[in-house]
PDB file of C-alpha atoms and ligand atoms in Angstrom:
ATOM      1  CA  UNK A   1    -147.807 224.014 145.644  1.00 95.00           C
ATOM      2  CA  UNK A   2    -148.530 221.478 142.370  1.00 97.00           C
ATOM      3  CA  UNK A   3    -146.679 218.690 142.404  1.00 98.00           C
ATOM      4  CA  UNK A   4    -147.328 215.301 140.554  1.00 98.00           C
ATOM      5  CA  UNK A   5    -147.439 212.059 140.997  1.00 98.00           C
ATOM      6  CA  UNK A   6    -145.751 209.484 139.497  1.00 99.00           C
ATOM      7  CA  UNK A   7    -144.086 206.313 140.025  1.00 98.00           C
ATOM      8  CA  UNK A   8    -141.699 203.531 139.312  1.00 98.00           C
ATOM      9  CA  UNK A   9    -142.443 199.653 139.282  1.00 98.00           C
ATOM     10  CA  UNK A  10    -144.865 200.968 142.211  1.00 98.00           C
ATOM     11  CA  UNK A  11    -142.486 202.427 144.409  1.00 98.00           C
ATOM     12  CA  UNK A  12    -144.242 205.745 144.623  1.00 98.00           C
ATOM     13  CA  UNK A  13    -143.789 209.635 144.843  1.00 99.00           C
ATOM     14  CA  UNK A  14    -144.684 212.963 144.648  1.00 98.00           C
ATOM     15  CA  UNK A  15    -142.725 215.078 142.113  1.00 98.00           C
ATOM     16  CA  UNK A  16    -142.229 219.144 143.035  1.00 98.00           C
ATOM     17  CA  UNK A  17    -140.552 220.680 140.748  1.00 98.00           C
ATOM     18  CA  UNK A  18    -139.992 224.967 139.736  1.00 96.00           C
ATOM     19  CA  UNK A  19    -138.886 225.686 142.771  1.00 97.00           C
ATOM     20  CA  UNK A  20    -135.058 227.332 143.091  1.00 97.00           C
ATOM     21  CA  UNK A  21    -134.848 225.556 147.088  1.00 97.00           C
ATOM     22  CA  UNK A  22    -136.264 222.770 149.511  1.00 97.00           C
ATOM     23  CA  UNK A  23    -139.415 223.832 152.238  1.00 96.00           C
ATOM     24  CA  UNK A  24    -137.846 225.352 155.162  1.00 94.00           C
ATOM     25  CA  UNK A  25    -139.982 222.879 156.764  1.00 95.00           C
ATOM     26  CA  UNK A  26    -139.166 220.006 154.275  1.00 97.00           C
ATOM     27  CA  UNK A  27    -139.016 217.062 156.758  1.00 98.00           C
ATOM     28  CA  UNK A  28    -141.895 217.366 158.771  1.00 97.00           C
ATOM     29  CA  UNK A  29    -143.872 217.878 154.623  1.00 97.00           C
ATOM     30  CA  UNK A  30    -142.866 214.053 153.597  1.00 98.00           C
ATOM     31  CA  UNK A  31    -143.954 212.603 155.919  1.00 98.00           C
ATOM     32  CA  UNK A  32    -147.929 214.295 156.060  1.00 97.00           C
ATOM     33  CA  UNK A  33    -147.723 214.786 152.646  1.00 98.00           C
ATOM     34  CA  UNK A  34    -146.379 211.553 152.090  1.00 98.00           C
ATOM     35  CA  UNK A  35    -148.970 210.264 154.720  1.00 97.00           C
ATOM     36  CA  UNK A  36    -151.367 207.325 152.367  1.00 98.00           C
ATOM     37  CA  UNK A  37    -154.647 208.814 154.858  1.00 97.00           C
ATOM     38  CA  UNK A  38    -153.825 211.661 155.242  1.00 95.00           C
ATOM     39  CA  UNK A  39    -152.044 212.763 152.991  1.00 97.00           C
ATOM     40  CA  UNK A  40    -151.970 212.453 149.112  1.00 98.00           C
ATOM     41  CA  UNK A  41    -149.686 209.444 149.925  1.00 98.00           C
ATOM     42  CA  UNK A  42    -145.891 208.256 148.622  1.00 98.00           C
ATOM     43  CA  UNK A  43    -142.890 206.496 149.465  1.00 98.00           C
ATOM     44  CA  UNK A  44    -141.344 210.034 149.038  1.00 98.00           C
ATOM     45  CA  UNK A  45    -141.012 213.581 147.957  1.00 98.00           C
ATOM     46  CA  UNK A  46    -139.191 214.164 145.638  1.00 98.00           C
ATOM     47  CA  UNK A  47    -137.338 217.903 144.749  1.00 98.00           C
ATOM     48  CA  UNK A  48    -136.704 218.946 140.416  1.00 98.00           C
ATOM     49  CA  UNK A  49    -134.498 221.663 141.367  1.00 98.00           C
ATOM     50  CA  UNK A  50    -132.029 224.155 139.552  1.00 98.00           C
ATOM     51  CA  UNK A  51    -128.324 222.568 139.105  1.00 98.00           C
ATOM     52  CA  UNK A  52    -124.828 224.721 138.888  1.00 98.00           C
ATOM     53  CA  UNK A  53    -122.994 220.713 138.349  1.00 98.00           C
ATOM     54  CA  UNK A  54    -125.120 219.898 136.007  1.00 98.00           C
ATOM     55  CA  UNK A  55    -128.773 220.216 134.099  1.00 98.00           C
ATOM     56  CA  UNK A  56    -130.883 219.395 137.246  1.00 98.00           C
ATOM     57  CA  UNK A  57    -130.712 218.094 140.267  1.00 98.00           C
ATOM     58  CA  UNK A  58    -133.326 216.424 142.564  1.00 98.00           C
ATOM     59  CA  UNK A  59    -133.801 216.026 146.380  1.00 98.00           C
ATOM     60  CA  UNK A  60    -135.705 213.607 147.926  1.00 98.00           C
ATOM     61  CA  UNK A  61    -137.142 213.059 151.144  1.00 98.00           C
ATOM     62  CA  UNK A  62    -138.248 209.094 152.280  1.00 98.00           C
ATOM     63  CA  UNK A  63    -141.447 208.817 153.805  1.00 98.00           C
ATOM     64  CA  UNK A  64    -140.417 209.727 157.406  1.00 98.00           C
ATOM     65  CA  UNK A  65    -139.052 212.937 156.255  1.00 98.00           C
ATOM     66  CA  UNK A  66    -135.082 211.612 155.793  1.00 98.00           C
ATOM     67  CA  UNK A  67    -133.647 212.274 153.141  1.00 98.00           C
ATOM     68  CA  UNK A  68    -131.689 209.612 151.658  1.00 98.00           C
ATOM     69  CA  UNK A  69    -128.496 210.058 149.447  1.00 98.00           C
ATOM     70  CA  UNK A  70    -129.486 208.600 146.179  1.00 98.00           C
ATOM     71  CA  UNK A  71    -132.678 206.889 144.699  1.00 98.00           C
ATOM     72  CA  UNK A  72    -132.880 204.799 141.408  1.00 98.00           C
ATOM     73  CA  UNK A  73    -136.830 204.553 141.176  1.00 98.00           C
ATOM     74  CA  UNK A  74    -136.945 208.822 141.729  1.00 99.00           C
ATOM     75  CA  UNK A  75    -134.394 209.457 139.015  1.00 99.00           C
ATOM     76  CA  UNK A  76    -135.789 207.283 136.473  1.00 99.00           C
ATOM     77  CA  UNK A  77    -139.045 209.928 137.006  1.00 99.00           C
ATOM     78  CA  UNK A  78    -136.988 212.629 137.116  1.00 99.00           C
ATOM     79  CA  UNK A  79    -135.607 211.711 133.694  1.00 98.00           C
ATOM     80  CA  UNK A  80    -139.683 211.284 132.297  1.00 99.00           C
ATOM     81  CA  UNK A  81    -140.801 214.445 134.087  1.00 99.00           C
ATOM     82  CA  UNK A  82    -138.318 217.056 132.823  1.00 98.00           C
ATOM     83  CA  UNK A  83    -138.283 215.742 128.842  1.00 98.00           C
ATOM     84  CA  UNK A  84    -142.232 214.445 128.855  1.00 98.00           C
ATOM     85  CA  UNK A  85    -143.265 218.346 130.868  1.00 98.00           C
ATOM     86  CA  UNK A  86    -140.556 220.449 128.049  1.00 98.00           C
ATOM     87  CA  UNK A  87    -138.236 221.596 130.282  1.00 98.00           C
ATOM     88  CA  UNK A  88    -135.633 219.584 127.724  1.00 98.00           C
ATOM     89  CA  UNK A  89    -135.337 218.580 124.599  1.00 98.00           C
ATOM     90  CA  UNK A  90    -132.135 216.760 124.673  1.00 98.00           C
ATOM     91  CA  UNK A  91    -133.125 212.612 125.601  1.00 98.00           C
ATOM     92  CA  UNK A  92    -128.828 212.618 127.604  1.00 98.00           C
ATOM     93  CA  UNK A  93    -129.685 214.630 130.901  1.00 98.00           C
ATOM     94  CA  UNK A  94    -126.911 215.054 134.165  1.00 98.00           C
ATOM     95  CA  UNK A  95    -128.691 215.420 136.885  1.00 98.00           C
ATOM     96  CA  UNK A  96    -127.296 216.073 140.406  1.00 98.00           C
ATOM     97  CA  UNK A  97    -127.683 214.089 144.096  1.00 98.00           C
ATOM     98  CA  UNK A  98    -126.589 213.988 146.446  1.00 98.00           C
ATOM     99  CA  UNK A  99    -124.800 211.073 145.303  1.00 98.00           C
ATOM    100  CA  UNK A 100    -122.907 212.544 143.068  1.00 98.00           C
ATOM    101  CA  UNK A 101    -124.589 213.045 139.262  1.00 98.00           C
ATOM    102  CA  UNK A 102    -125.597 210.796 137.074  1.00 98.00           C
ATOM    103  CA  UNK A 103    -126.272 210.501 133.422  1.00 98.00           C
ATOM    104  CA  UNK A 104    -129.281 208.877 132.401  1.00 99.00           C
ATOM    105  CA  UNK A 105    -130.085 207.712 128.788  1.00 98.00           C
ATOM    106  CA  UNK A 106    -133.502 208.300 127.948  1.00 98.00           C
ATOM    107  CA  UNK A 107    -135.823 206.112 125.119  1.00 98.00           C
ATOM    108  CA  UNK A 108    -138.774 208.711 123.870  1.00 98.00           C
ATOM    109  CA  UNK A 109    -141.731 206.504 122.098  1.00 98.00           C
ATOM    110  CA  UNK A 110    -144.497 210.025 120.130  1.00 97.00           C
ATOM    111  CA  UNK A 111    -142.578 212.392 122.439  1.00 96.00           C
ATOM    112  CA  UNK A 112    -143.029 210.456 126.244  1.00 98.00           C
ATOM    113  CA  UNK A 113    -139.369 208.939 127.357  1.00 98.00           C
ATOM    114  CA  UNK A 114    -140.971 204.751 127.904  1.00 98.00           C
ATOM    115  CA  UNK A 115    -137.685 203.892 129.739  1.00 98.00           C
ATOM    116  CA  UNK A 116    -134.678 205.590 130.965  1.00 98.00           C
ATOM    117  CA  UNK A 117    -130.825 204.471 131.603  1.00 98.00           C
ATOM    118  CA  UNK A 118    -129.053 205.285 134.431  1.00 98.00           C
ATOM    119  CA  UNK A 119    -125.263 204.908 135.084  1.00 98.00           C
ATOM    120  CA  UNK A 120    -125.420 204.977 138.918  1.00 98.00           C
ATOM    121  CA  UNK A 121    -121.885 205.164 138.847  1.00 98.00           C
ATOM    122  CA  UNK A 122    -119.690 202.855 140.829  1.00 98.00           C
ATOM    123  CA  UNK A 123    -120.871 200.761 144.172  1.00 98.00           C
ATOM    124  CA  UNK A 124    -118.942 201.545 147.322  1.00 98.00           C
ATOM    125  CA  UNK A 125    -117.150 198.506 148.856  1.00 98.00           C
ATOM    126  CA  UNK A 126    -114.857 199.084 152.320  1.00 98.00           C
ATOM    127  CA  UNK A 127    -117.039 198.200 154.792  1.00 98.00           C
ATOM    128  CA  UNK A 128    -116.119 201.780 157.133  1.00 98.00           C
ATOM    129  CA  UNK A 129    -117.004 204.185 153.576  1.00 98.00           C
ATOM    130  CA  UNK A 130    -120.702 202.688 152.969  1.00 98.00           C
ATOM    131  CA  UNK A 131    -120.969 202.654 155.900  1.00 98.00           C
ATOM    132  CA  UNK A 132    -121.069 199.495 158.345  1.00 98.00           C
ATOM    133  CA  UNK A 133    -119.728 199.337 161.849  1.00 98.00           C
ATOM    134  CA  UNK A 134    -116.888 196.611 159.621  1.00 98.00           C
ATOM    135  CA  UNK A 135    -113.568 197.940 158.348  1.00 98.00           C
ATOM    136  CA  UNK A 136    -113.322 195.751 155.173  1.00 98.00           C
ATOM    137  CA  UNK A 137    -112.485 196.054 151.689  1.00 98.00           C
ATOM    138  CA  UNK A 138    -115.360 194.331 150.563  1.00 98.00           C
ATOM    139  CA  UNK A 139    -118.214 193.586 153.802  1.00 98.00           C
ATOM    140  CA  UNK A 140    -119.052 189.901 151.487  1.00 98.00           C
ATOM    141  CA  UNK A 141    -120.812 187.056 153.789  1.00 98.00           C
ATOM    142  CA  UNK A 142    -120.655 187.957 157.141  1.00 98.00           C
ATOM    143  CA  UNK A 143    -123.184 186.411 159.432  1.00 98.00           C
ATOM    144  CA  UNK A 144    -125.606 188.473 161.079  1.00 98.00           C
ATOM    145  CA  UNK A 145    -128.302 187.827 163.214  1.00 97.00           C
ATOM    146  CA  UNK A 146    -131.576 189.851 164.331  1.00 96.00           C
ATOM    147  CA  UNK A 147    -135.015 188.762 165.981  1.00 92.00           C
ATOM    148  CA  UNK A 148    -133.765 185.137 165.984  1.00 93.00           C
ATOM    149  CA  UNK A 149    -133.966 185.833 162.138  1.00 95.00           C
ATOM    150  CA  UNK A 150    -129.919 183.788 161.445  1.00 96.00           C
ATOM    151  CA  UNK A 151    -127.980 184.927 157.821  1.00 97.00           C
ATOM    152  CA  UNK A 152    -125.058 185.882 155.797  1.00 98.00           C
ATOM    153  CA  UNK A 153    -125.241 189.606 154.403  1.00 98.00           C
ATOM    154  CA  UNK A 154    -123.397 191.294 152.044  1.00 98.00           C
ATOM    155  CA  UNK A 155    -123.433 195.162 152.681  1.00 98.00           C
ATOM    156  CA  UNK A 156    -122.774 197.635 149.578  1.00 99.00           C
ATOM    157  CA  UNK A 157    -123.053 201.763 148.660  1.00 98.00           C
ATOM    158  CA  UNK A 158    -124.578 203.020 145.662  1.00 98.00           C
ATOM    159  CA  UNK A 159    -124.234 206.054 148.101  1.00 98.00           C
ATOM    160  CA  UNK A 160    -127.644 205.312 149.580  1.00 98.00           C
ATOM    161  CA  UNK A 161    -126.325 201.021 151.908  1.00 98.00           C
ATOM    162  CA  UNK A 162    -127.896 198.750 151.243  1.00 99.00           C
ATOM    163  CA  UNK A 163    -127.800 195.365 153.583  1.00 98.00           C
ATOM    164  CA  UNK A 164    -128.138 191.612 150.546  1.00 98.00           C
ATOM    165  CA  UNK A 165    -129.117 188.528 151.669  1.00 98.00           C
ATOM    166  CA  UNK A 166    -128.812 185.402 149.093  1.00 98.00           C
ATOM    167  CA  UNK A 167    -131.692 182.817 150.701  1.00 96.00           C
ATOM    168  CA  UNK A 168    -132.640 179.785 149.230  1.00 95.00           C
ATOM    169  CA  UNK A 169    -136.657 180.780 149.254  1.00 95.00           C
ATOM    170  CA  UNK A 170    -138.784 183.899 149.813  1.00 96.00           C
ATOM    171  CA  UNK A 171    -141.450 182.057 151.140  1.00 94.00           C
ATOM    172  CA  UNK A 172    -140.039 180.735 154.187  1.00 89.00           C
ATOM    173  CA  UNK A 173    -138.747 184.882 154.948  1.00 93.00           C
ATOM    174  CA  UNK A 174    -140.623 186.524 158.292  1.00 94.00           C
ATOM    175  CA  UNK A 175    -140.166 189.968 156.187  1.00 96.00           C
ATOM    176  CA  UNK A 176    -142.047 191.430 158.462  1.00 96.00           C
ATOM    177  CA  UNK A 177    -140.377 191.326 161.471  1.00 96.00           C
ATOM    178  CA  UNK A 178    -136.781 190.608 159.754  1.00 97.00           C
ATOM    179  CA  UNK A 179    -136.446 193.711 157.679  1.00 98.00           C
ATOM    180  CA  UNK A 180    -137.043 196.230 160.121  1.00 98.00           C
ATOM    181  CA  UNK A 181    -135.124 194.824 162.641  1.00 98.00           C
ATOM    182  CA  UNK A 182    -132.314 195.033 160.067  1.00 98.00           C
ATOM    183  CA  UNK A 183    -133.682 198.167 159.118  1.00 98.00           C
ATOM    184  CA  UNK A 184    -131.287 199.936 162.782  1.00 98.00           C
ATOM    185  CA  UNK A 185    -128.811 196.935 162.770  1.00 98.00           C
ATOM    186  CA  UNK A 186    -125.524 198.028 164.980  1.00 98.00           C
ATOM    187  CA  UNK A 187    -123.888 197.076 162.275  1.00 98.00           C
ATOM    188  CA  UNK A 188    -125.742 200.347 160.318  1.00 98.00           C
ATOM    189  CA  UNK A 189    -124.289 204.227 161.646  1.00 98.00           C
ATOM    190  CA  UNK A 190    -127.190 205.051 158.762  1.00 98.00           C
ATOM    191  CA  UNK A 191    -129.898 202.000 159.578  1.00 98.00           C
ATOM    192  CA  UNK A 192    -129.638 200.333 155.785  1.00 98.00           C
ATOM    193  CA  UNK A 193    -132.101 199.089 153.141  1.00 98.00           C
ATOM    194  CA  UNK A 194    -132.318 195.868 152.724  1.00 98.00           C
ATOM    195  CA  UNK A 195    -132.885 193.358 149.961  1.00 98.00           C
ATOM    196  CA  UNK A 196    -133.585 190.146 150.070  1.00 98.00           C
ATOM    197  CA  UNK A 197    -132.761 187.845 147.295  1.00 98.00           C
ATOM    198  CA  UNK A 198    -133.255 184.663 145.709  1.00 98.00           C
ATOM    199  CA  UNK A 199    -131.252 183.857 142.723  1.00 98.00           C
ATOM    200  CA  UNK A 200    -133.643 181.960 139.341  1.00 98.00           C
ATOM    201  CA  UNK A 201    -130.265 181.527 137.334  1.00 98.00           C
ATOM    202  CA  UNK A 202    -127.072 183.192 137.280  1.00 98.00           C
ATOM    203  CA  UNK A 203    -129.056 186.074 135.024  1.00 98.00           C
ATOM    204  CA  UNK A 204    -132.236 185.949 137.141  1.00 98.00           C
ATOM    205  CA  UNK A 205    -132.952 187.499 140.266  1.00 98.00           C
ATOM    206  CA  UNK A 206    -136.136 187.457 142.849  1.00 98.00           C
ATOM    207  CA  UNK A 207    -136.214 189.795 145.588  1.00 98.00           C
ATOM    208  CA  UNK A 208    -138.346 192.042 148.882  1.00 98.00           C
ATOM    209  CA  UNK A 209    -136.413 195.367 149.773  1.00 98.00           C
ATOM    210  CA  UNK A 210    -137.590 195.994 152.683  1.00 98.00           C
ATOM    211  CA  UNK A 211    -136.165 200.213 152.974  1.00 98.00           C
ATOM    212  CA  UNK A 212    -134.843 202.638 155.537  1.00 98.00           C
ATOM    213  CA  UNK A 213    -137.437 205.120 156.161  1.00 98.00           C
ATOM    214  CA  UNK A 214    -139.874 204.013 153.758  1.00 98.00           C
ATOM    215  CA  UNK A 215    -140.853 200.350 154.777  1.00 98.00           C
ATOM    216  CA  UNK A 216    -141.164 197.668 152.465  1.00 98.00           C
ATOM    217  CA  UNK A 217    -142.034 198.909 148.102  1.00 98.00           C
ATOM    218  CA  UNK A 218    -142.375 197.570 145.514  1.00 98.00           C
ATOM    219  CA  UNK A 219    -138.890 197.776 143.977  1.00 98.00           C
ATOM    220  CA  UNK A 220    -135.801 199.973 144.544  1.00 98.00           C
ATOM    221  CA  UNK A 221    -133.742 200.695 142.110  1.00 98.00           C
ATOM    222  CA  UNK A 222    -130.950 201.019 144.156  1.00 99.00           C
ATOM    223  CA  UNK A 223    -131.259 198.211 145.802  1.00 99.00           C
ATOM    224  CA  UNK A 224    -131.509 196.077 142.256  1.00 99.00           C
ATOM    225  CA  UNK A 225    -127.889 197.363 141.736  1.00 99.00           C
ATOM    226  CA  UNK A 226    -126.407 196.706 145.088  1.00 99.00           C
ATOM    227  CA  UNK A 227    -128.722 193.118 144.794  1.00 98.00           C
ATOM    228  CA  UNK A 228    -126.241 192.576 141.527  1.00 98.00           C
ATOM    229  CA  UNK A 229    -122.917 193.463 143.036  1.00 98.00           C
ATOM    230  CA  UNK A 230    -123.809 191.376 145.834  1.00 98.00           C
ATOM    231  CA  UNK A 231    -124.264 188.010 143.369  1.00 98.00           C
ATOM    232  CA  UNK A 232    -121.557 188.836 141.354  1.00 98.00           C
ATOM    233  CA  UNK A 233    -119.307 189.283 144.728  1.00 98.00           C
ATOM    234  CA  UNK A 234    -120.970 186.204 146.461  1.00 98.00           C
ATOM    235  CA  UNK A 235    -120.100 184.221 142.419  1.00 98.00           C
ATOM    236  CA  UNK A 236    -124.056 184.309 142.393  1.00 98.00           C
ATOM    237  CA  UNK A 237    -125.142 186.230 139.332  1.00 98.00           C
ATOM    238  CA  UNK A 238    -123.667 186.967 136.088  1.00 98.00           C
ATOM    239  CA  UNK A 239    -123.159 191.324 135.134  1.00 98.00           C
ATOM    240  CA  UNK A 240    -126.414 191.099 133.762  1.00 98.00           C
ATOM    241  CA  UNK A 241    -129.469 189.662 135.874  1.00 98.00           C
ATOM    242  CA  UNK A 242    -132.896 190.190 135.147  1.00 98.00           C
ATOM    243  CA  UNK A 243    -134.375 191.680 138.618  1.00 98.00           C
ATOM    244  CA  UNK A 244    -138.104 190.840 139.580  1.00 98.00           C
ATOM    245  CA  UNK A 245    -139.897 193.231 142.445  1.00 98.00           C
ATOM    246  CA  UNK A 246    -142.844 192.919 142.980  1.00 98.00           C
ATOM    247  CA  UNK A 247    -144.084 195.829 140.773  1.00 98.00           C
ATOM    248  CA  UNK A 248    -142.114 194.670 138.339  1.00 98.00           C
ATOM    249  CA  UNK A 249    -138.620 194.072 136.152  1.00 98.00           C
ATOM    250  CA  UNK A 250    -135.772 194.983 136.705  1.00 98.00           C
ATOM    251  CA  UNK A 251    -132.439 195.173 133.389  1.00 98.00           C
ATOM    252  CA  UNK A 252    -128.695 195.281 136.329  1.00 99.00           C
ATOM    253  CA  UNK A 253    -125.455 195.477 134.523  1.00 98.00           C
ATOM    254  CA  UNK A 254    -121.863 195.473 136.341  1.00 98.00           C
ATOM    255  CA  UNK A 255    -120.113 196.397 133.620  1.00 98.00           C
ATOM    256  CA  UNK A 256    -116.045 195.289 133.424  1.00 98.00           C
ATOM    257  CA  UNK A 257    -115.944 197.719 131.529  1.00 98.00           C
ATOM    258  CA  UNK A 258    -116.050 200.807 134.080  1.00 98.00           C
ATOM    259  CA  UNK A 259    -117.542 199.391 137.272  1.00 98.00           C
ATOM    260  CA  UNK A 260    -119.984 201.137 136.636  1.00 98.00           C
ATOM    261  CA  UNK A 261    -123.749 200.781 137.400  1.00 98.00           C
ATOM    262  CA  UNK A 262    -126.415 200.824 134.487  1.00 99.00           C
ATOM    263  CA  UNK A 263    -129.889 200.266 135.082  1.00 99.00           C
ATOM    264  CA  UNK A 264    -133.145 199.985 133.029  1.00 99.00           C
ATOM    265  CA  UNK A 265    -136.855 200.337 134.012  1.00 98.00           C
ATOM    266  CA  UNK A 266    -140.179 202.129 133.348  1.00 98.00           C
ATOM    267  CA  UNK A 267    -140.945 205.423 134.796  1.00 98.00           C
ATOM    268  CA  UNK A 268    -145.158 205.828 134.915  1.00 98.00           C
ATOM    269  CA  UNK A 269    -147.061 209.507 135.701  1.00 98.00           C
ATOM    270  CA  UNK A 270    -149.853 208.834 137.405  1.00 98.00           C
ATOM    271  CA  UNK A 271    -151.543 211.871 138.308  1.00 98.00           C
ATOM    272  CA  UNK A 272    -151.152 215.842 138.747  1.00 98.00           C
ATOM    273  CA  UNK A 273    -152.790 218.217 141.458  1.00 98.00           C
ATOM    274  CA  UNK A 274    -152.320 220.943 143.945  1.00 97.00           C
ATOM    275  CA  UNK A 275    -151.151 220.694 148.136  1.00 97.00           C
ATOM    276  CA  UNK A 276    -152.529 222.845 150.495  1.00 91.00           C
ATOM    277  CA  UNK A 277    -149.796 224.159 151.894  1.00 72.00           C
ATOM    278  CA  UNK A 278    -151.704 226.490 153.972  1.00 64.00           C
ATOM    279  CA  UNK A 279    -153.747 223.557 155.919  1.00 53.00           C
ATOM    280  CA  UNK A 280    -151.178 223.465 158.740  1.00 51.00           C
ATOM    281  CA  UNK A 281    -153.951 220.616 160.853  1.00 49.00           C
ATOM    282  CA  UNK A 282    -153.230 217.132 160.220  1.00 52.00           C
ATOM    283  CA  UNK A 283    -156.997 216.099 160.781  1.00 50.00           C
ATOM    284  CA  UNK A 284    -155.292 213.615 162.994  1.00 54.00           C
ATOM    285  CA  UNK A 285    -157.136 213.252 166.914  1.00 49.00           C
ATOM    286  CA  UNK A 286    -154.214 215.041 169.540  1.00 41.00           C
TER     287      UNK A 286
HETATM  288  N1  LIG B 301    -136.570 203.329 146.212  1.00 81.53           N
HETATM  289  C1  LIG B 301    -134.768 204.008 146.015  1.00 81.53           C
HETATM  290  C2  LIG B 301    -134.598 204.618 147.216  1.00 81.53           C
HETATM  291  C3  LIG B 301    -134.959 204.930 148.340  1.00 81.53           C
HETATM  292  C4  LIG B 301    -133.675 206.394 149.334  1.00 81.53           C
HETATM  293  C5  LIG B 301    -134.023 204.122 150.726  1.00 81.53           C
HETATM  294  N2  LIG B 301    -134.745 204.284 151.364  1.00 81.53           N
HETATM  295  C6  LIG B 301    -132.173 205.319 151.226  1.00 81.53           C
HETATM  296  O1  LIG B 301    -132.893 205.718 152.984  1.00 81.53           O
HETATM  297  O2  LIG B 301    -131.922 205.191 151.407  1.00 81.53           O
HETATM  298  C7  LIG B 301    -134.733 203.261 144.747  1.00 81.53           C
HETATM  299  O3  LIG B 301    -135.342 202.883 143.900  1.00 81.53           O
HETATM  300  O4  LIG B 301    -133.695 203.787 144.809  1.00 81.53           O
END
């Protein structure tokens, strides 16, 4: 099977295109392909499939094999892939995801996509719809504790759930302990992505992310969108923010006009290869 390795700010994906549907054993396949020692290594496996409702369909599987509803960095990679590989000549494309149809605006130089602006849709704020276990119209600055860590969080869904925690200093955070503990916190029945945020100024923040089903990643597009929304709700940021992540920067805007969140950032193709599908043995000792 042919694959292409891509990333958005170091959030890396194995892209598979040209199939009609995902492989039957896709959850195990994602685990094996994403393994950084025994496979190709990636945060997720992404399929670009035909769509009856849009130009293309994206399905993504986390490195633990679970299927999330949405992925901001992967959808930018999909935009670059379909244009650079001549599957379309359009610079505005619509991509169907489990969270709905997203519109992508591609910025092209020398016939290659340099950056992608994605309409990530309207954020979901109602507690049960996110989903959280909290039946409130907005889950804003609610106290939370896990593994000895105490803080407050704001919950936002960008199709997938996010727990946004504002901190005075990111450097003080026992990240590797708290991230996994919050991912499975009982407030989040479908688990959650966790963003820890330091606000430098109303237009500039730094975040670190612990992703549901993938652990720490260098960037999370939906996470950056959730951070912008939570920042506005908490009165800490403006509607346009520059988000610094470990792998680089994203520009996020929560539009007052249509209530949609817009994300702008790069996508990069790294290499292409062939996965030996027939190789069932992982090579690991029993
Ligand atoms: N890295 C992504 C989000 C991928 C899905 C996430 N791990 C989940 O399970 O919801 C992004 O860039 O948005």
